[in-house]
mmCIF file of C-alpha atoms in Angstrom:
data_model
loop_
_atom_site.group_PDB
_atom_site.id
_atom_site.type_symbol
_atom_site.label_atom_id
_atom_site.label_comp_id
_atom_site.label_asym_id
_atom_site.label_seq_id
_atom_site.Cartn_x
_atom_site.Cartn_y
_atom_site.Cartn_z
ATOM 1 C CA MET A 140 135.656 151.826 -15.531
ATOM 2 C CA LYS A 141 139.381 152.411 -15.892
ATOM 3 C CA LYS A 142 138.871 156.169 -16.182
ATOM 4 C CA GLU A 143 136.763 156.214 -12.993
ATOM 5 C CA MET A 144 139.431 154.278 -11.092
ATOM 6 C CA ILE A 145 142.167 156.687 -12.226
ATOM 7 C CA MET A 146 140.028 159.670 -11.198
ATOM 8 C CA VAL A 147 139.281 158.176 -7.795
ATOM 9 C CA PHE A 148 142.920 157.277 -7.258
ATOM 10 C CA SER A 149 143.996 160.768 -8.319
ATOM 11 C CA CYS A 150 141.603 162.312 -5.804
ATOM 12 C CA PHE A 151 142.992 160.125 -3.005
ATOM 13 C CA VAL A 152 146.572 161.076 -3.900
ATOM 14 C CA LEU A 153 145.618 164.763 -3.895
ATOM 15 C CA LEU A 154 143.930 164.457 -0.520
ATOM 16 C CA ALA A 155 146.811 162.498 0.972
ATOM 17 C CA GLY A 156 149.339 165.010 -0.318
ATOM 18 C CA CYS A 157 147.547 167.940 1.286
ATOM 19 C CA GLY A 158 146.965 166.100 4.519
ATOM 20 C CA GLY A 159 145.397 169.162 6.074
ATOM 21 C CA ASN A 160 148.629 170.024 7.853
ATOM 22 C CA ASN A 161 149.997 172.861 5.684
ATOM 23 C CA GLY A 162 153.087 170.952 4.517
ATOM 24 C CA ILE A 163 154.255 170.071 8.007
ATOM 25 C CA ALA A 164 155.321 166.427 8.298
ATOM 26 C CA LEU A 165 155.021 165.755 12.020
ATOM 27 C CA GLU A 166 155.823 162.044 12.193
ATOM 28 C CA GLY A 167 159.219 161.309 13.698
ATOM 29 C CA GLU A 168 161.328 162.412 16.646
ATOM 30 C CA TRP A 169 161.823 166.100 17.407
ATOM 31 C CA VAL A 170 164.157 167.636 19.996
ATOM 32 C CA LYS A 171 164.253 171.106 21.528
ATOM 33 C CA LYS A 172 166.382 173.747 19.863
ATOM 34 C CA GLN A 173 165.421 177.082 21.388
ATOM 35 C CA GLU A 174 162.697 178.686 23.478
ATOM 36 C CA TYR A 175 160.124 181.095 22.049
ATOM 37 C CA HIS A 176 158.270 183.661 24.112
ATOM 38 C CA ASP A 177 155.094 185.132 22.634
ATOM 39 C CA GLY A 178 156.220 184.043 19.146
ATOM 40 C CA GLU A 179 159.777 185.449 19.354
ATOM 41 C CA PRO A 180 162.994 183.362 19.603
ATOM 42 C CA GLN A 181 164.870 183.712 22.899
ATOM 43 C CA HIS A 182 168.195 182.304 21.634
ATOM 44 C CA HIS A 183 168.617 179.755 24.401
ATOM 45 C CA ASP A 184 167.576 176.108 24.698
ATOM 46 C CA SER A 185 165.774 176.183 28.073
ATOM 47 C CA CYS A 186 162.377 175.116 26.733
ATOM 48 C CA LEU A 187 159.704 173.639 29.009
ATOM 49 C CA SER A 188 160.491 169.979 29.718
ATOM 50 C CA GLU A 189 157.485 168.738 27.689
ATOM 51 C CA TYR A 190 159.397 169.798 24.533
ATOM 52 C CA ASP A 191 162.727 168.076 25.361
ATOM 53 C CA ASN A 192 161.898 165.103 23.149
ATOM 54 C CA VAL A 193 158.639 164.888 21.174
ATOM 55 C CA LYS A 194 157.827 161.802 19.133
ATOM 56 C CA PHE A 195 154.959 161.916 16.644
ATOM 57 C CA TYR A 196 153.418 158.723 15.299
ATOM 58 C CA SER A 197 150.415 158.455 12.978
ATOM 59 C CA ASP A 198 147.831 159.028 15.748
ATOM 60 C CA THR A 199 149.802 159.393 18.973
ATOM 61 C CA VAL A 200 152.436 161.728 20.359
ATOM 62 C CA VAL A 201 154.888 161.016 23.183
ATOM 63 C CA MET A 202 155.892 163.978 25.361
ATOM 64 C CA GLU A 203 157.749 163.623 28.677
ATOM 65 C CA ASN A 204 157.498 159.820 28.227
ATOM 66 C CA LEU A 205 153.691 159.999 28.297
ATOM 67 C CA GLN A 206 151.636 158.915 25.309
ATOM 68 C CA TYR A 207 148.694 160.978 24.092
ATOM 69 C CA SER A 208 146.349 160.661 21.157
ATOM 70 C CA TYR A 209 146.107 163.665 18.866
ATOM 71 C CA GLU A 210 144.085 165.060 16.003
ATOM 72 C CA VAL A 211 145.332 167.519 13.392
ATOM 73 C CA GLU A 212 143.126 170.462 12.467
ATOM 74 C CA SER A 213 143.985 172.968 9.748
ATOM 75 C CA HIS A 214 144.932 176.458 10.782
ATOM 76 C CA ASN A 215 145.692 179.558 8.693
ATOM 77 C CA ASP A 216 149.449 179.681 9.249
ATOM 78 C CA GLY A 217 150.163 176.251 10.676
ATOM 79 C CA ILE A 218 148.229 173.427 12.236
ATOM 80 C CA GLN A 219 146.180 173.032 15.371
ATOM 81 C CA LEU A 220 146.779 169.894 17.450
ATOM 82 C CA LYS A 221 144.148 168.548 19.795
ATOM 83 C CA VAL A 222 146.166 166.431 22.250
ATOM 84 C CA VAL A 223 144.172 164.093 24.503
ATOM 85 C CA ASP A 224 145.307 162.288 27.642
ATOM 86 C CA GLU A 225 142.982 159.257 27.514
ATOM 87 C CA ILE A 226 143.715 158.284 31.140
ATOM 88 C CA VAL A 227 142.693 161.520 32.881
ATOM 89 C CA HIS A 228 140.520 162.788 29.969
ATOM 90 C CA GLU A 229 142.489 166.031 29.685
ATOM 91 C CA VAL A 230 142.577 167.921 26.376
ATOM 92 C CA LYS A 231 145.232 170.441 25.391
ATOM 93 C CA TYR A 232 145.537 172.458 22.192
ATOM 94 C CA TYR A 233 148.818 173.286 20.534
ATOM 95 C CA THR A 234 149.711 175.402 17.521
ATOM 96 C CA VAL A 235 152.478 174.074 15.296
ATOM 97 C CA LYS A 236 154.086 176.268 12.647
ATOM 98 C CA LYS A 237 156.742 175.394 10.123
ATOM 99 C CA LEU A 238 159.742 177.721 10.349
ATOM 100 C CA GLU A 239 161.811 178.860 7.376
ATOM 101 C CA ASN A 240 164.721 176.603 8.435
ATOM 102 C CA GLY A 241 162.510 173.473 8.271
ATOM 103 C CA ASN A 242 162.086 173.186 12.037
ATOM 104 C CA ILE A 243 158.750 173.585 13.766
ATOM 105 C CA LEU A 244 157.519 175.922 16.475
ATOM 106 C CA MET A 245 155.212 174.162 18.932
ATOM 107 C CA GLN A 246 153.296 176.109 21.561
ATOM 108 C CA GLU A 247 150.396 175.257 23.839
ATOM 109 C CA ASN A 248 147.594 177.670 23.025
ATOM 110 C CA ASP A 249 147.085 179.140 26.491
ATOM 111 C CA ARG A 250 150.790 179.693 27.223
ATOM 112 C CA LEU A 251 153.264 182.347 26.112
ATOM 113 C CA LEU A 252 156.190 179.919 26.046
ATOM 114 C CA GLY A 253 156.791 177.594 23.090
ATOM 115 C CA CYS A 254 159.758 175.780 21.638
ATOM 116 C CA GLU A 255 161.490 175.413 18.302
ATOM 117 C CA LEU A 256 161.946 171.738 17.602
ATOM 118 C CA GLU A 257 164.296 170.165 15.108
ATOM 119 C CA LYS A 258 163.960 166.698 13.655
ATOM 120 C CA LYS A 259 166.405 164.215 15.138
#
């Protein structure tokens, strides 16, 4: 019985550690650092206003002072976020990639403009 419990616990730890988000810890407050256009840094901080201050909680994200629910889906080189506005039933998809400096690049899938965000 003890062996089975250890094995089950080990499996849960392994699953929790992977989290399906490619090593990107989203929870917390992120602020804009620089704009990206078509995946390339633009070396200025004039990101779209939705990226000014992004707060991730366990199952919600706050952007432009509006709260959305979100789901994390694995992606080859980052994660895919399904962001849902429960009030107007609008769904948007974002790609989030971890950058070498520890920041993240967040970009709505059907737009060329994204933003590098750094943890506050």
